[in-house]
Amino acid sequence: MTTNETATAGTITSGERADLLDTLAKHRFFLRFTTRDLDDEQAALRTTVSRLCLGGLIKHVADVEKGWVDFVLHGPQAMAGFDEESLATHAATFEMLPGETLAGLLEQYDEVARRTDQVVAELPDLDLSHPLPEAPWFEPGARWSARRVLLHIIAETAQHAGHADIIRESLDGSRSMG
């Protein structure tokens, strides 16, 4: 297999899709790597002034990735609304709730990642697009292609991998890189 080919769900993906999936896989690795050798209590700790914890970041990134892939497959109706209840539910994705374990959250993230990779590999066209749902942060009437959604998922994962690295370093001095 060449460097720009990725094996996904028994399918070989090459070219642009392989490059996008490889980039996403690297950022997923760094996010996951920040949780190495931690127990559930450590994964739930907030080590900075923010509300973020490592387990919550894993849960949040998985939830966001799942939601955007649902959007690619089903359009804006697949996304939650932006009322107070939906926003509160979204905010809870940043926390490890009682009964949640780091192992369980990592397993859920793996399932979401496998699904995303399979959808990207099997999608007929990355130019497939849907109108964005109405929200104050989206330009009215804007559409996003599957490609744009995947780029957004990559950016979201990379951003939160950086947050996770800071949280982990604050926790015990460990870093993902350097």
PDB file of C-alpha atoms in Angstrom:
ATOM      1  CA  MET A   1       0.000   0.000   0.000  1.00  0.00           C
ATOM      2  CA  THR A   2       1.419   3.429  -0.897  1.00  0.00           C
ATOM      3  CA  THR A   3       1.562   6.320   1.552  1.00  0.00           C
ATOM      4  CA  ASN A   4      -1.587   7.891   0.129  1.00  0.00           C
ATOM      5  CA  GLU A   5      -3.704   4.727   0.298  1.00  0.00           C
ATOM      6  CA  THR A   6      -5.765   3.815   3.318  1.00  0.00           C
ATOM      7  CA  ALA A   7      -7.460   0.510   4.061  1.00  0.00           C
ATOM      8  CA  THR A   8     -10.957   1.285   5.268  1.00  0.00           C
ATOM      9  CA  ALA A   9     -13.564  -1.355   6.051  1.00  0.00           C
ATOM     10  CA  GLY A  10     -11.991  -3.724   3.537  1.00  0.00           C
ATOM     11  CA  THR A  11     -11.831  -1.015   0.856  1.00  0.00           C
ATOM     12  CA  ILE A  12      -8.673   0.612  -0.452  1.00  0.00           C
ATOM     13  CA  THR A  13      -9.085   4.367  -0.624  1.00  0.00           C
ATOM     14  CA  SER A  14      -6.501   6.435  -2.436  1.00  0.00           C
ATOM     15  CA  GLY A  15      -5.912   9.994  -3.543  1.00  0.00           C
ATOM     16  CA  GLU A  16      -7.774  12.826  -1.895  1.00  0.00           C
ATOM     17  CA  ARG A  17      -9.899  10.599   0.334  1.00  0.00           C
ATOM     18  CA  ALA A  18      -6.849   8.731   1.608  1.00  0.00           C
ATOM     19  CA  ASP A  19      -5.064  12.012   2.314  1.00  0.00           C
ATOM     20  CA  LEU A  20      -8.043  13.397   4.224  1.00  0.00           C
ATOM     21  CA  LEU A  21      -8.552  10.181   6.207  1.00  0.00           C
ATOM     22  CA  ASP A  22      -4.837   9.914   6.958  1.00  0.00           C
ATOM     23  CA  THR A  23      -4.786  13.481   8.277  1.00  0.00           C
ATOM     24  CA  LEU A  24      -7.842  12.781  10.425  1.00  0.00           C
ATOM     25  CA  ALA A  25      -6.264   9.550  11.715  1.00  0.00           C
ATOM     26  CA  LYS A  26      -3.126  11.426  12.806  1.00  0.00           C
ATOM     27  CA  HIS A  27      -5.126  13.975  14.781  1.00  0.00           C
ATOM     28  CA  ARG A  28      -7.288  11.228  16.292  1.00  0.00           C
ATOM     29  CA  PHE A  29      -4.092   9.480  17.388  1.00  0.00           C
ATOM     30  CA  PHE A  30      -2.777  12.589  19.132  1.00  0.00           C
ATOM     31  CA  LEU A  31      -6.110  13.165  20.886  1.00  0.00           C
ATOM     32  CA  ARG A  32      -6.266   9.541  22.072  1.00  0.00           C
ATOM     33  CA  PHE A  33      -2.560   9.551  23.012  1.00  0.00           C
ATOM     34  CA  THR A  34      -3.152  12.262  25.620  1.00  0.00           C
ATOM     35  CA  THR A  35      -5.215   9.769  27.627  1.00  0.00           C
ATOM     36  CA  ARG A  36      -2.539   7.049  27.776  1.00  0.00           C
ATOM     37  CA  ASP A  37      -2.071   5.417  31.190  1.00  0.00           C
ATOM     38  CA  LEU A  38      -4.859   7.448  32.836  1.00  0.00           C
ATOM     39  CA  ASP A  39      -7.610   6.131  35.058  1.00  0.00           C
ATOM     40  CA  ASP A  40     -11.205   7.368  34.963  1.00  0.00           C
ATOM     41  CA  GLU A  41     -10.691   9.840  37.802  1.00  0.00           C
ATOM     42  CA  GLN A  42      -7.706  11.458  36.078  1.00  0.00           C
ATOM     43  CA  ALA A  43      -9.552  11.565  32.744  1.00  0.00           C
ATOM     44  CA  ALA A  44     -12.389  13.495  34.418  1.00  0.00           C
ATOM     45  CA  LEU A  45     -10.170  16.091  36.112  1.00  0.00           C
ATOM     46  CA  ARG A  46     -10.219  19.702  35.044  1.00  0.00           C
ATOM     47  CA  THR A  47      -6.621  20.866  35.241  1.00  0.00           C
ATOM     48  CA  THR A  48      -7.099  24.364  33.837  1.00  0.00           C
ATOM     49  CA  VAL A  49      -9.634  27.137  34.415  1.00  0.00           C
ATOM     50  CA  SER A  50     -11.736  25.816  31.536  1.00  0.00           C
ATOM     51  CA  ARG A  51     -14.520  23.209  31.852  1.00  0.00           C
ATOM     52  CA  LEU A  52     -12.535  20.785  29.706  1.00  0.00           C
ATOM     53  CA  CYS A  53     -11.290  17.380  30.807  1.00  0.00           C
ATOM     54  CA  LEU A  54      -9.648  14.650  28.737  1.00  0.00           C
ATOM     55  CA  GLY A  55     -12.534  12.190  28.861  1.00  0.00           C
ATOM     56  CA  GLY A  56     -14.957  14.958  28.003  1.00  0.00           C
ATOM     57  CA  LEU A  57     -12.879  16.001  25.005  1.00  0.00           C
ATOM     58  CA  ILE A  58     -12.894  12.436  23.681  1.00  0.00           C
ATOM     59  CA  LYS A  59     -16.676  12.298  24.156  1.00  0.00           C
ATOM     60  CA  HIS A  60     -17.204  15.720  22.581  1.00  0.00           C
ATOM     61  CA  VAL A  61     -15.086  15.036  19.500  1.00  0.00           C
ATOM     62  CA  ALA A  62     -16.853  11.705  18.953  1.00  0.00           C
ATOM     63  CA  ASP A  63     -20.258  13.375  19.309  1.00  0.00           C
ATOM     64  CA  VAL A  64     -19.383  16.186  16.901  1.00  0.00           C
ATOM     65  CA  GLU A  65     -17.896  13.797  14.346  1.00  0.00           C
ATOM     66  CA  LYS A  66     -20.969  11.564  14.508  1.00  0.00           C
ATOM     67  CA  GLY A  67     -23.281  14.558  14.095  1.00  0.00           C
ATOM     68  CA  TRP A  68     -21.464  15.884  11.039  1.00  0.00           C
ATOM     69  CA  VAL A  69     -21.383  12.463   9.387  1.00  0.00           C
ATOM     70  CA  ASP A  70     -25.125  12.219  10.029  1.00  0.00           C
ATOM     71  CA  PHE A  71     -25.398  15.596   8.266  1.00  0.00           C
ATOM     72  CA  VAL A  72     -23.461  14.252   5.253  1.00  0.00           C
ATOM     73  CA  LEU A  73     -25.780  11.248   5.045  1.00  0.00           C
ATOM     74  CA  HIS A  74     -29.131  12.866   5.888  1.00  0.00           C
ATOM     75  CA  GLY A  75     -28.842  16.641   5.607  1.00  0.00           C
ATOM     76  CA  PRO A  76     -29.607  19.359   8.159  1.00  0.00           C
ATOM     77  CA  GLN A  77     -32.567  17.514   9.703  1.00  0.00           C
ATOM     78  CA  ALA A  78     -30.044  15.042  11.178  1.00  0.00           C
ATOM     79  CA  MET A  79     -28.555  17.764  13.372  1.00  0.00           C
ATOM     80  CA  ALA A  80     -29.923  18.777  16.745  1.00  0.00           C
ATOM     81  CA  GLY A  81     -31.671  22.086  17.083  1.00  0.00           C
ATOM     82  CA  PHE A  82     -30.128  25.075  18.751  1.00  0.00           C
ATOM     83  CA  ASP A  83     -32.609  25.619  21.567  1.00  0.00           C
ATOM     84  CA  GLU A  84     -31.595  25.797  25.245  1.00  0.00           C
ATOM     85  CA  GLU A  85     -32.069  22.070  25.830  1.00  0.00           C
ATOM     86  CA  SER A  86     -29.996  21.073  22.792  1.00  0.00           C
ATOM     87  CA  LEU A  87     -27.237  23.508  23.724  1.00  0.00           C
ATOM     88  CA  ALA A  88     -27.205  22.147  27.307  1.00  0.00           C
ATOM     89  CA  THR A  89     -26.935  18.599  25.966  1.00  0.00           C
ATOM     90  CA  HIS A  90     -24.079  19.723  23.731  1.00  0.00           C
ATOM     91  CA  ALA A  91     -22.291  21.389  26.670  1.00  0.00           C
ATOM     92  CA  ALA A  92     -22.519  18.112  28.621  1.00  0.00           C
ATOM     93  CA  THR A  93     -20.434  16.410  25.932  1.00  0.00           C
ATOM     94  CA  PHE A  94     -17.406  18.185  27.410  1.00  0.00           C
ATOM     95  CA  GLU A  95     -17.780  16.372  30.739  1.00  0.00           C
ATOM     96  CA  MET A  96     -17.393  12.822  31.955  1.00  0.00           C
ATOM     97  CA  LEU A  97     -20.682  12.050  33.621  1.00  0.00           C
ATOM     98  CA  PRO A  98     -21.143   9.594  36.506  1.00  0.00           C
ATOM     99  CA  GLY A  99     -20.909   6.046  35.203  1.00  0.00           C
ATOM    100  CA  GLU A 100     -18.879   6.978  32.121  1.00  0.00           C
ATOM    101  CA  THR A 101     -15.433   5.444  31.806  1.00  0.00           C
ATOM    102  CA  LEU A 102     -12.472   6.479  29.743  1.00  0.00           C
ATOM    103  CA  ALA A 103     -12.355   3.009  28.189  1.00  0.00           C
ATOM    104  CA  GLY A 104     -16.019   3.273  27.228  1.00  0.00           C
ATOM    105  CA  LEU A 105     -15.580   6.743  25.738  1.00  0.00           C
ATOM    106  CA  LEU A 106     -12.545   5.605  23.742  1.00  0.00           C
ATOM    107  CA  GLU A 107     -14.505   2.604  22.462  1.00  0.00           C
ATOM    108  CA  GLN A 108     -17.357   4.879  21.366  1.00  0.00           C
ATOM    109  CA  TYR A 109     -14.840   7.155  19.641  1.00  0.00           C
ATOM    110  CA  ASP A 110     -13.377   4.155  17.793  1.00  0.00           C
ATOM    111  CA  GLU A 111     -16.862   3.170  16.596  1.00  0.00           C
ATOM    112  CA  VAL A 112     -17.538   6.706  15.355  1.00  0.00           C
ATOM    113  CA  ALA A 113     -14.150   6.790  13.613  1.00  0.00           C
ATOM    114  CA  ARG A 114     -14.757   3.463  11.853  1.00  0.00           C
ATOM    115  CA  ARG A 115     -18.154   4.694  10.644  1.00  0.00           C
ATOM    116  CA  THR A 116     -16.716   7.998   9.391  1.00  0.00           C
ATOM    117  CA  ASP A 117     -13.911   6.256   7.544  1.00  0.00           C
ATOM    118  CA  GLN A 118     -16.355   3.850   5.921  1.00  0.00           C
ATOM    119  CA  VAL A 119     -18.736   6.644   4.875  1.00  0.00           C
ATOM    120  CA  VAL A 120     -15.891   8.661   3.373  1.00  0.00           C
ATOM    121  CA  ALA A 121     -14.574   5.601   1.513  1.00  0.00           C
ATOM    122  CA  GLU A 122     -18.004   4.674   0.135  1.00  0.00           C
ATOM    123  CA  LEU A 123     -19.526   8.090  -0.529  1.00  0.00           C
ATOM    124  CA  PRO A 124     -20.129   8.441  -4.283  1.00  0.00           C
ATOM    125  CA  ASP A 125     -18.887  12.043  -4.411  1.00  0.00           C
ATOM    126  CA  LEU A 126     -17.214  14.357  -1.887  1.00  0.00           C
ATOM    127  CA  ASP A 127     -18.996  17.244  -3.624  1.00  0.00           C
ATOM    128  CA  LEU A 128     -22.355  15.993  -2.290  1.00  0.00           C
ATOM    129  CA  SER A 129     -23.728  18.933  -0.315  1.00  0.00           C
ATOM    130  CA  HIS A 130     -26.596  19.959   1.931  1.00  0.00           C
ATOM    131  CA  PRO A 131     -27.781  23.325   3.203  1.00  0.00           C
ATOM    132  CA  LEU A 132     -26.534  24.090   6.689  1.00  0.00           C
ATOM    133  CA  PRO A 133     -29.156  24.271   9.429  1.00  0.00           C
ATOM    134  CA  GLU A 134     -30.156  27.718  10.581  1.00  0.00           C
ATOM    135  CA  ALA A 135     -27.829  28.858  13.348  1.00  0.00           C
ATOM    136  CA  PRO A 136     -26.305  32.204  14.348  1.00  0.00           C
ATOM    137  CA  TRP A 137     -22.810  30.965  13.433  1.00  0.00           C
ATOM    138  CA  PHE A 138     -23.670  29.783   9.896  1.00  0.00           C
ATOM    139  CA  GLU A 139     -24.057  32.139   6.959  1.00  0.00           C
ATOM    140  CA  PRO A 140     -27.715  32.122   5.874  1.00  0.00           C
ATOM    141  CA  GLY A 141     -28.262  29.888   2.847  1.00  0.00           C
ATOM    142  CA  ALA A 142     -24.790  28.317   3.018  1.00  0.00           C
ATOM    143  CA  ARG A 143     -24.179  24.722   1.925  1.00  0.00           C
ATOM    144  CA  TRP A 144     -21.387  22.393   2.929  1.00  0.00           C
ATOM    145  CA  SER A 145     -20.088  19.559   0.815  1.00  0.00           C
ATOM    146  CA  ALA A 146     -18.991  16.248   2.313  1.00  0.00           C
ATOM    147  CA  ARG A 147     -15.426  17.429   1.689  1.00  0.00           C
ATOM    148  CA  ARG A 148     -16.011  20.645   3.671  1.00  0.00           C
ATOM    149  CA  VAL A 149     -17.578  18.640   6.506  1.00  0.00           C
ATOM    150  CA  LEU A 150     -14.585  16.312   6.602  1.00  0.00           C
ATOM    151  CA  LEU A 151     -12.221  19.291   6.714  1.00  0.00           C
ATOM    152  CA  HIS A 152     -14.284  20.672   9.597  1.00  0.00           C
ATOM    153  CA  ILE A 153     -14.034  17.349  11.466  1.00  0.00           C
ATOM    154  CA  ILE A 154     -10.253  17.379  10.942  1.00  0.00           C
ATOM    155  CA  ALA A 155     -10.000  20.952  12.252  1.00  0.00           C
ATOM    156  CA  GLU A 156     -12.211  20.161  15.263  1.00  0.00           C
ATOM    157  CA  THR A 157     -10.153  17.078  16.113  1.00  0.00           C
ATOM    158  CA  ALA A 158      -6.845  18.936  15.756  1.00  0.00           C
ATOM    159  CA  GLN A 159      -8.050  21.850  17.876  1.00  0.00           C
ATOM    160  CA  HIS A 160      -9.212  19.590  20.675  1.00  0.00           C
ATOM    161  CA  ALA A 161      -6.054  17.446  20.483  1.00  0.00           C
ATOM    162  CA  GLY A 162      -4.182  20.666  21.288  1.00  0.00           C
ATOM    163  CA  HIS A 163      -6.518  21.380  24.197  1.00  0.00           C
ATOM    164  CA  ALA A 164      -6.011  17.809  25.417  1.00  0.00           C
ATOM    165  CA  ASP A 165      -2.237  18.176  25.292  1.00  0.00           C
ATOM    166  CA  ILE A 166      -2.391  21.243  27.546  1.00  0.00           C
ATOM    167  CA  ILE A 167      -4.771  19.512  29.958  1.00  0.00           C
ATOM    168  CA  ARG A 168      -2.537  16.432  30.139  1.00  0.00           C
ATOM    169  CA  GLU A 169       0.600  18.494  30.691  1.00  0.00           C
ATOM    170  CA  SER A 170      -1.194  20.347  33.496  1.00  0.00           C
ATOM    171  CA  LEU A 171      -2.260  17.019  34.988  1.00  0.00           C
ATOM    172  CA  ASP A 172       1.079  15.260  35.253  1.00  0.00           C
ATOM    173  CA  GLY A 173       3.643  16.912  32.983  1.00  0.00           C
ATOM    174  CA  SER A 174       3.177  14.402  30.138  1.00  0.00           C
ATOM    175  CA  ARG A 175       2.992  15.762  26.609  1.00  0.00           C
ATOM    176  CA  SER A 176       1.964  14.313  23.296  1.00  0.00           C
ATOM    177  CA  MET A 177       4.906  15.778  21.443  1.00  0.00           C
ATOM    178  CA  GLY A 178       8.265  17.325  22.331  1.00  0.00           C
TER     179      GLY A 178
END
